[in-house]
Every structure is written in C-alpha cells, then in structure tokens.
Short mmCIF file of N, CA, C and O in Angstrom, two decimals:
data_model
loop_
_atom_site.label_atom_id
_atom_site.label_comp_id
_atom_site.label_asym_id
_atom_site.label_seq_id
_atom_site.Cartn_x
_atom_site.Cartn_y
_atom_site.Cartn_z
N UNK A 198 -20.41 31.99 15.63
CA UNK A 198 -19.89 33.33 15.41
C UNK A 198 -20.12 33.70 13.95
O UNK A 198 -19.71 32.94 13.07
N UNK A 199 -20.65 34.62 13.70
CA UNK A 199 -20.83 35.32 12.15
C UNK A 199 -19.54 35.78 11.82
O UNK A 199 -18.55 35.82 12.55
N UNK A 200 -19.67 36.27 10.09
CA UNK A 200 -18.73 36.17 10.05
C UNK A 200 -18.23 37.81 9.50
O UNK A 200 -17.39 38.17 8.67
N UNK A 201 -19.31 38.68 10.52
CA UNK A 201 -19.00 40.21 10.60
C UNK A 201 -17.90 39.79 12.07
O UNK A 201 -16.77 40.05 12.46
N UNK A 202 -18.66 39.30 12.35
CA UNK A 202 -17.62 39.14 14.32
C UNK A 202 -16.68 38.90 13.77
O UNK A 202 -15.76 39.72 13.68
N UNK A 203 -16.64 37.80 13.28
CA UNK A 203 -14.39 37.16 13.53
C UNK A 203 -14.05 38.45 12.06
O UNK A 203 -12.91 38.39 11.61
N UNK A 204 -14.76 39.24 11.57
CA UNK A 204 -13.76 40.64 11.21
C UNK A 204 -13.95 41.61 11.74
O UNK A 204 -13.53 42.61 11.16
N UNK A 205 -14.68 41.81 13.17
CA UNK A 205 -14.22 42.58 13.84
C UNK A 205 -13.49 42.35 15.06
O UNK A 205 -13.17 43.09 15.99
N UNK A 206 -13.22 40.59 14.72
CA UNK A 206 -12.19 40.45 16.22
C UNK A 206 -10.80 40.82 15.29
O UNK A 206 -9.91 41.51 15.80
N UNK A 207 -10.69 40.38 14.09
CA UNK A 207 -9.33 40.72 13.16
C UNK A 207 -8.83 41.72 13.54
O UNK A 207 -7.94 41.99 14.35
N UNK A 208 -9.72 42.49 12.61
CA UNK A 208 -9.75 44.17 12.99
C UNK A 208 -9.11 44.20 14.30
O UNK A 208 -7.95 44.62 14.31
N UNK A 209 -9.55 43.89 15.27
CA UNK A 209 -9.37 44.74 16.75
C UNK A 209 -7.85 43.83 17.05
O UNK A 209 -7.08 44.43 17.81
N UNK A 210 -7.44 42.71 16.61
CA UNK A 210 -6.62 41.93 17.09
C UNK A 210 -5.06 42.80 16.76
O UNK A 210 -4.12 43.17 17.45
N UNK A 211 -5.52 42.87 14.93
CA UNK A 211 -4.55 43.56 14.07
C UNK A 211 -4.23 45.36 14.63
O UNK A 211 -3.15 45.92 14.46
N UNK A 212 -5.28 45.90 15.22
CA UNK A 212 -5.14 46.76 15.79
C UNK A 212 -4.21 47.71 16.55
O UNK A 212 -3.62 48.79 16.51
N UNK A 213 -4.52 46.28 17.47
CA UNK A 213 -3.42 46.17 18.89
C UNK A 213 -1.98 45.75 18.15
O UNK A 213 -1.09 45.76 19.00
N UNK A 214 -1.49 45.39 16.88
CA UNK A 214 -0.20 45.48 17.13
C UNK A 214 0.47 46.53 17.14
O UNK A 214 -0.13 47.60 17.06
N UNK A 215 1.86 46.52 17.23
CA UNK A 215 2.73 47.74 17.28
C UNK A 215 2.64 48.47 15.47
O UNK A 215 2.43 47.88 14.41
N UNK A 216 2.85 49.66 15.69
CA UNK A 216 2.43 50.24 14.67
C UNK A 216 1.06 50.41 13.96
O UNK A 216 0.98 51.38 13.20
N UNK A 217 0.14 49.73 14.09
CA UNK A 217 -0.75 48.91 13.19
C UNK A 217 -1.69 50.21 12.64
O UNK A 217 -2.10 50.43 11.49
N UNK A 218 -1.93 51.23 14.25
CA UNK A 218 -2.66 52.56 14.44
C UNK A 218 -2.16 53.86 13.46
O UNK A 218 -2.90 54.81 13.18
N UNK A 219 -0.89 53.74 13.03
CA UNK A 219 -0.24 54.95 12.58
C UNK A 219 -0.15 54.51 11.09
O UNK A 219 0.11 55.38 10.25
N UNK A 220 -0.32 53.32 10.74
CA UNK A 220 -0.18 53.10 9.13
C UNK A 220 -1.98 52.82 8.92
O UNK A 220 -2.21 52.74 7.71
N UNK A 221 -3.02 52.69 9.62
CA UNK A 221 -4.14 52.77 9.40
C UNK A 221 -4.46 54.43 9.12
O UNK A 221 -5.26 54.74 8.24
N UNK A 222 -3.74 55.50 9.97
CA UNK A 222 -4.11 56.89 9.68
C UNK A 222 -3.39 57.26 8.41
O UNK A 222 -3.79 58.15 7.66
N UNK A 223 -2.31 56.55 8.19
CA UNK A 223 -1.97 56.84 7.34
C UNK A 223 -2.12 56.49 5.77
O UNK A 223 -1.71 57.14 4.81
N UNK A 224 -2.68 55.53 5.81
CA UNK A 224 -3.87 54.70 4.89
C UNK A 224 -5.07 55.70 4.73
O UNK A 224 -5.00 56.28 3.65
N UNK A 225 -6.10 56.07 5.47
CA UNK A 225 -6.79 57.17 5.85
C UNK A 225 -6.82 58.22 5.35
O UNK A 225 -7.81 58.78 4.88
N UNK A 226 -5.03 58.85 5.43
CA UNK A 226 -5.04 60.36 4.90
C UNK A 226 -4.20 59.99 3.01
O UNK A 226 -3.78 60.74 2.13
N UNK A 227 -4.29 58.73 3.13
CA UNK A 227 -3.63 58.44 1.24
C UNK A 227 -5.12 58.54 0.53
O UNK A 227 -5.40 59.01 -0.57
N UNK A 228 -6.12 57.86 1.66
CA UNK A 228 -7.31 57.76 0.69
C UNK A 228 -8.13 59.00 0.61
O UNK A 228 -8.84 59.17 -0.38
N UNK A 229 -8.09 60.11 1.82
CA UNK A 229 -8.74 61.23 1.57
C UNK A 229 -8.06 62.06 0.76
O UNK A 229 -8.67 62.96 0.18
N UNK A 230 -6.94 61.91 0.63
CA UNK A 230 -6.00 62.98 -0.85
C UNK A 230 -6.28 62.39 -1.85
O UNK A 230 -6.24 63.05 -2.89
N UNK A 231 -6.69 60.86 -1.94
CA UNK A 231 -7.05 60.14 -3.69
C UNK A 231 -8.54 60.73 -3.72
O UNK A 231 -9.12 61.30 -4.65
N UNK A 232 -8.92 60.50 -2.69
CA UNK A 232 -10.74 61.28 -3.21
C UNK A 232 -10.57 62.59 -3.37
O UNK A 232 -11.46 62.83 -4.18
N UNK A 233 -9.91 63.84 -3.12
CA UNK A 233 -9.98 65.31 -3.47
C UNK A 233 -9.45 65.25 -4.76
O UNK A 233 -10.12 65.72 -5.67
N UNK A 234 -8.49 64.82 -4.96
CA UNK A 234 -8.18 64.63 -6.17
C UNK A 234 -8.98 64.09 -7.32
O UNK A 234 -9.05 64.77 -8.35
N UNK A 235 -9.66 62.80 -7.23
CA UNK A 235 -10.70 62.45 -8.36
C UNK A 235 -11.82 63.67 -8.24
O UNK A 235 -12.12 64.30 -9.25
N UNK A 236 -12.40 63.95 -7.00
CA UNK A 236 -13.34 64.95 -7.03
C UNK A 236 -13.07 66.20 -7.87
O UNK A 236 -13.90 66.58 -8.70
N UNK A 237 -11.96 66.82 -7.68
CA UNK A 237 -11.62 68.14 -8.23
C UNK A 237 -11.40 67.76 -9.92
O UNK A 237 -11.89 68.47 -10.80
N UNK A 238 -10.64 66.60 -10.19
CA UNK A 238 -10.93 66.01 -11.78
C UNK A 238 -11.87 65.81 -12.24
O UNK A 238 -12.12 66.33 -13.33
N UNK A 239 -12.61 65.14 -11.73
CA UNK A 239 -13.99 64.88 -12.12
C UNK A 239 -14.89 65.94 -12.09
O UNK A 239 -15.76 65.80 -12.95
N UNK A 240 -14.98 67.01 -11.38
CA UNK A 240 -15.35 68.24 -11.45
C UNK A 240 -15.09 69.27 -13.00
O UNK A 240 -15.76 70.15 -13.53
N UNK A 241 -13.92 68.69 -13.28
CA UNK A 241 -13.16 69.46 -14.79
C UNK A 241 -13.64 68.95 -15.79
O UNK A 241 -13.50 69.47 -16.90
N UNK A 242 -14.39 67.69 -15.56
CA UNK A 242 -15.13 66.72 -16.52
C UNK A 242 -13.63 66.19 -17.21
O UNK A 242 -13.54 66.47 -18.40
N UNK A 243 -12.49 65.51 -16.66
CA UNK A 243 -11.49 65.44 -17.08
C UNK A 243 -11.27 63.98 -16.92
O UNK A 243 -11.93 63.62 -15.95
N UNK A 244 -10.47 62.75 -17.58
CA UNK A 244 -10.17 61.50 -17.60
C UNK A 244 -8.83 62.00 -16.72
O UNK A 244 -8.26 63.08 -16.70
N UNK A 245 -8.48 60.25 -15.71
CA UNK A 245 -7.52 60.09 -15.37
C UNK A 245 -6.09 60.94 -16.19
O UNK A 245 -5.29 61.81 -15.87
N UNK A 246 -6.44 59.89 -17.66
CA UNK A 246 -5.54 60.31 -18.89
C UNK A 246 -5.30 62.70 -18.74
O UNK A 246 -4.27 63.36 -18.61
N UNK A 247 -6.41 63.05 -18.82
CA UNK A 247 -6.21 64.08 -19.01
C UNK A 247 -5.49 64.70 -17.81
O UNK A 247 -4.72 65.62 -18.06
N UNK A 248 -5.63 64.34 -16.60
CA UNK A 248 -5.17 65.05 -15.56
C UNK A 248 -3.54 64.59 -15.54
O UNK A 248 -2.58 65.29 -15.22
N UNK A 249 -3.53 63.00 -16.06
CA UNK A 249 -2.10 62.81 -16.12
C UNK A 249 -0.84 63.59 -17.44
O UNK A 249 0.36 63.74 -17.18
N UNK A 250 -1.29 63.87 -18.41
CA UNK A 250 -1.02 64.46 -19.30
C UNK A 250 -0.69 65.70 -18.85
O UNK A 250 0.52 65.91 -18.91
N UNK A 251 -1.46 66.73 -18.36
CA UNK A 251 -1.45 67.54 -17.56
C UNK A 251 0.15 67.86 -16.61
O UNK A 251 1.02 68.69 -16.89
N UNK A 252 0.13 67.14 -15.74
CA UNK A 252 0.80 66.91 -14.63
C UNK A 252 2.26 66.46 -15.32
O UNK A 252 3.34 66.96 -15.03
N UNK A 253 1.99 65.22 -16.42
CA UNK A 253 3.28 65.18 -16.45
C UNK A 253 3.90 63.62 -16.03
O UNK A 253 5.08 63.30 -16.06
N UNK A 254 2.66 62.70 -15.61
CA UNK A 254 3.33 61.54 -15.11
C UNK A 254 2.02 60.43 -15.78
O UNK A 254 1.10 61.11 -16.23
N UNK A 255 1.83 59.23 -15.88
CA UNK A 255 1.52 58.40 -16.32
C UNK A 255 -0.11 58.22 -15.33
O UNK A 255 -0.17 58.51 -14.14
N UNK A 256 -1.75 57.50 -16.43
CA UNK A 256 -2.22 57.50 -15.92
C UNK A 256 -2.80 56.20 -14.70
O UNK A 256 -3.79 56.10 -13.97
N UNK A 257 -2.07 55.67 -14.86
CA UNK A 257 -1.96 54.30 -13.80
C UNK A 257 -1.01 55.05 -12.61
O UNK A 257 -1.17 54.82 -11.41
N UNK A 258 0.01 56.00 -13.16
CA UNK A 258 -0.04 56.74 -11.27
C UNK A 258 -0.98 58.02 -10.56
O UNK A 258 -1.06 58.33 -9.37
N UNK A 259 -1.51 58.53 -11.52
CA UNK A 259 -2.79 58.81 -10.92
C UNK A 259 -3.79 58.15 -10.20
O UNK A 259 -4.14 58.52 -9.08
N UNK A 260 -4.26 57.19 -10.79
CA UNK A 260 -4.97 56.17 -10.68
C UNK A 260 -4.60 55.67 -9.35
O UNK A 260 -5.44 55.74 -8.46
N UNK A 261 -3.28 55.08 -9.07
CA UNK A 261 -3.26 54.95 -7.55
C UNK A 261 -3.29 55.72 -6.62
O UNK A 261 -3.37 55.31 -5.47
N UNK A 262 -3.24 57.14 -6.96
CA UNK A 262 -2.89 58.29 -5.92
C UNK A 262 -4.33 58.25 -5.48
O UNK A 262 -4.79 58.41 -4.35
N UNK A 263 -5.13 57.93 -6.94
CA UNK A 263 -7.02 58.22 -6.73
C UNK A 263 -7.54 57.49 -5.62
O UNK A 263 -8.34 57.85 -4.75
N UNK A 264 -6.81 56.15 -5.84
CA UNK A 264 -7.41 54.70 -5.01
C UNK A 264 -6.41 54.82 -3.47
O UNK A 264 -6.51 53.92 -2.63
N UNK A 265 -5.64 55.81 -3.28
CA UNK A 265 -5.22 56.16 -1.82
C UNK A 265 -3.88 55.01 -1.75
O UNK A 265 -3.24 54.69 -0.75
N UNK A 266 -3.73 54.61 -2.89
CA UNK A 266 -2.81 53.14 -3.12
C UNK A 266 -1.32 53.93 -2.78
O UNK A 266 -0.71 53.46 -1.82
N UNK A 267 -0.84 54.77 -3.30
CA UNK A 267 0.42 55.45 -2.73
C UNK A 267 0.02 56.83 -2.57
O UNK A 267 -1.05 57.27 -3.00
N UNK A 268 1.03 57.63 -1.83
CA UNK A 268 1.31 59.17 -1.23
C UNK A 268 2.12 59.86 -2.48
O UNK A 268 3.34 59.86 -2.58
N UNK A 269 1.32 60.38 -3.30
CA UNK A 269 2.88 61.77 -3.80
C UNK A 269 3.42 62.42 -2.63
O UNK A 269 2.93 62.78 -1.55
N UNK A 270 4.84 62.49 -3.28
CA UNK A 270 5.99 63.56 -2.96
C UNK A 270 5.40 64.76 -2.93
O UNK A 270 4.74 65.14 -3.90
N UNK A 271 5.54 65.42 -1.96
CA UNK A 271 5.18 67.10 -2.55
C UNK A 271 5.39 67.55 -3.29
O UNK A 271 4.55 68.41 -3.53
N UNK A 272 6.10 67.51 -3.90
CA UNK A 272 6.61 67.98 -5.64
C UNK A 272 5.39 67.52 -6.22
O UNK A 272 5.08 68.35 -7.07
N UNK A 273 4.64 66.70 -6.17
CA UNK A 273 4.08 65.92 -7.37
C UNK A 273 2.63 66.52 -6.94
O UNK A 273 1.88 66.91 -7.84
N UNK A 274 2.17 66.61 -5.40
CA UNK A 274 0.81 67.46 -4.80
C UNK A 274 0.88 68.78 -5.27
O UNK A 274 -0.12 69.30 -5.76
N UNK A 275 2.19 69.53 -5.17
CA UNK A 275 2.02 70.73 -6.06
C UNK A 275 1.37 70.50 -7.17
O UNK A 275 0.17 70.60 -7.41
N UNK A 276 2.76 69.98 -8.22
CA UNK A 276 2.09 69.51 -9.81
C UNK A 276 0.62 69.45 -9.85
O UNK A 276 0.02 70.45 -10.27
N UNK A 277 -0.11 68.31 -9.44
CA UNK A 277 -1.20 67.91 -9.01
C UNK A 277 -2.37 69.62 -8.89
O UNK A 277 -3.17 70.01 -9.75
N UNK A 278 -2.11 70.13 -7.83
CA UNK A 278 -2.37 71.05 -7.46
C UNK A 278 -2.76 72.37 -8.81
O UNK A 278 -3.66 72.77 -9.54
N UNK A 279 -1.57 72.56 -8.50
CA UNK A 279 -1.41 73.16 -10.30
C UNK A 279 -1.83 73.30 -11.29
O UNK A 279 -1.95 74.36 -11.90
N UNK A 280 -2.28 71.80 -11.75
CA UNK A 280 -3.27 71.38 -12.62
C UNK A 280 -4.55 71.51 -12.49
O UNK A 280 -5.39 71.67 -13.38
N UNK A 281 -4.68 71.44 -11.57
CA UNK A 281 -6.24 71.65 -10.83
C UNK A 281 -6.65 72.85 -10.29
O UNK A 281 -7.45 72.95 -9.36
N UNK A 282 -6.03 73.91 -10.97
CA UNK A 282 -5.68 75.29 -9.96
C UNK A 282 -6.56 75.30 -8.84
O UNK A 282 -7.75 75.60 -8.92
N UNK A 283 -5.73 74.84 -7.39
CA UNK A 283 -5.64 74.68 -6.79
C UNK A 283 -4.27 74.78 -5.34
O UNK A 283 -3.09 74.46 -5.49
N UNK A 284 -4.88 75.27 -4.11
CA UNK A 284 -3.41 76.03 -3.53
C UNK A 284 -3.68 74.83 -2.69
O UNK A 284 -4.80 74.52 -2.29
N UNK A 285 -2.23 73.96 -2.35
CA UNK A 285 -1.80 73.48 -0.72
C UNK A 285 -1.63 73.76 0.20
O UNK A 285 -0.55 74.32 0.39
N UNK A 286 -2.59 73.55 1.46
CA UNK A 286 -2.35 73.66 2.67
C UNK A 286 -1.80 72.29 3.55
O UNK A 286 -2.34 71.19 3.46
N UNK A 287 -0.83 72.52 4.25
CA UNK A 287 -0.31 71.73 5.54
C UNK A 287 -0.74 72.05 6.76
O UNK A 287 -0.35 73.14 7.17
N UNK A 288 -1.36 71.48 7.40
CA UNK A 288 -1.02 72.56 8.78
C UNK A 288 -1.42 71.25 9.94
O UNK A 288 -2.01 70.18 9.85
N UNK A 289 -0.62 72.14 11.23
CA UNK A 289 -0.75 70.63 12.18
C UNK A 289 -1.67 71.48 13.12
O UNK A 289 -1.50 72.69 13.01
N UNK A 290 -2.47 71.14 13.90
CA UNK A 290 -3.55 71.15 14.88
C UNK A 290 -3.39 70.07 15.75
O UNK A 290 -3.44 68.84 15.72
N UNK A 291 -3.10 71.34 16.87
CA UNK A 291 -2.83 70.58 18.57
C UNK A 291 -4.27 69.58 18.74
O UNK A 291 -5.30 70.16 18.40
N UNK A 292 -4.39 68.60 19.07
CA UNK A 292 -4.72 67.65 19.33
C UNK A 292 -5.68 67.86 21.35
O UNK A 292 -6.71 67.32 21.76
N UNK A 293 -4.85 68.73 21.99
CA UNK A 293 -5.43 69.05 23.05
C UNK A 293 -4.38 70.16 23.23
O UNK A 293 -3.30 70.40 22.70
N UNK A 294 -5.29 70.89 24.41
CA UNK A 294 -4.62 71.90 24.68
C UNK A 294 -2.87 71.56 25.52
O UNK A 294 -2.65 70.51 26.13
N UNK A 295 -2.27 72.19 25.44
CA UNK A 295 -0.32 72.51 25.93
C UNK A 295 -0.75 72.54 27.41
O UNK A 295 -1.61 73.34 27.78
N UNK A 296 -0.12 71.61 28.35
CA UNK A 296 0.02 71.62 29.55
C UNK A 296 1.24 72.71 29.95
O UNK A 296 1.55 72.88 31.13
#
C-alpha cells in the first residue's frame, strides 16, 4: 500500500466520524475568509503589521485569521472589513429546493 492510500483511507476513516464533516466545512470556510483577507491586503501592497495597526489588534492575530487558523467575531470581520473598505455579506442559500 503507498503511502497516498493509507491517507486516503485516514481521510475517509476520520471522515465517517460523528461530527468530523461539519468541522472540515468549517475549517474550509476559516480558510476561504484567511485567503480574501490576505488577497485584499496584499492588493493594498500592505504588511500583516499594517493591516493590524489598522484594525486595531495584533499582527500574529491576523496572521492566523490569514492561515484560516481561527474565525473572527463579527465585530472584528467588520473592523477587518473597514480597513479594507470593504462591505459584508452573509447570506444562506437553500441547498435544494423546499418540499
């Protein structure tokens, strides 16, 4: 067995436990808010440092928000936001159509 297989039997094993699916999406949507975020900074030609200065909070917690490592508070996606003039959207999308 190689040793792509026994990490994709992991993968699939770890999968199947309880929960395992809803903290992987949610892993998922930490790391696609850390990439809009470096993108839109990095766009400003701006350092971690500068966006944290900015905002108001330290640049090692940027830095994890970048790396999808923790979720800001909404308070702090505003802030964030703000800085980056930039507006927040939420929105939920039915998944299939309403029986």
């Amino acid at each position: 067995m190689s040793e792509q297989e026994s990490w994709r039997e992991l993968r699939d094993r770890r999968m199947g436990e309880p929960g395992a699916a809803e903290a992987y999406e949610a892993a998922r949507l930490a790391y696609e808010l850390g990439k809009t975020i470096r993108t839109m900074r990095e766009t400003r030609g701006w350092s971690q440092s500068d966006l944290a200065r900015v905002v108001g909070m330290t640049q090692s917690a940027v830095a994890r928000f970048e790396a999808g490592g923790t979720v800001p508070t909404l308070p702090v996606i505003e802030r964030l936001a703000s800085a980056l003039d930039a507006d927040v959207e939420v929105r939920l999308t039915p998944r299939a159509p309403a029986a």
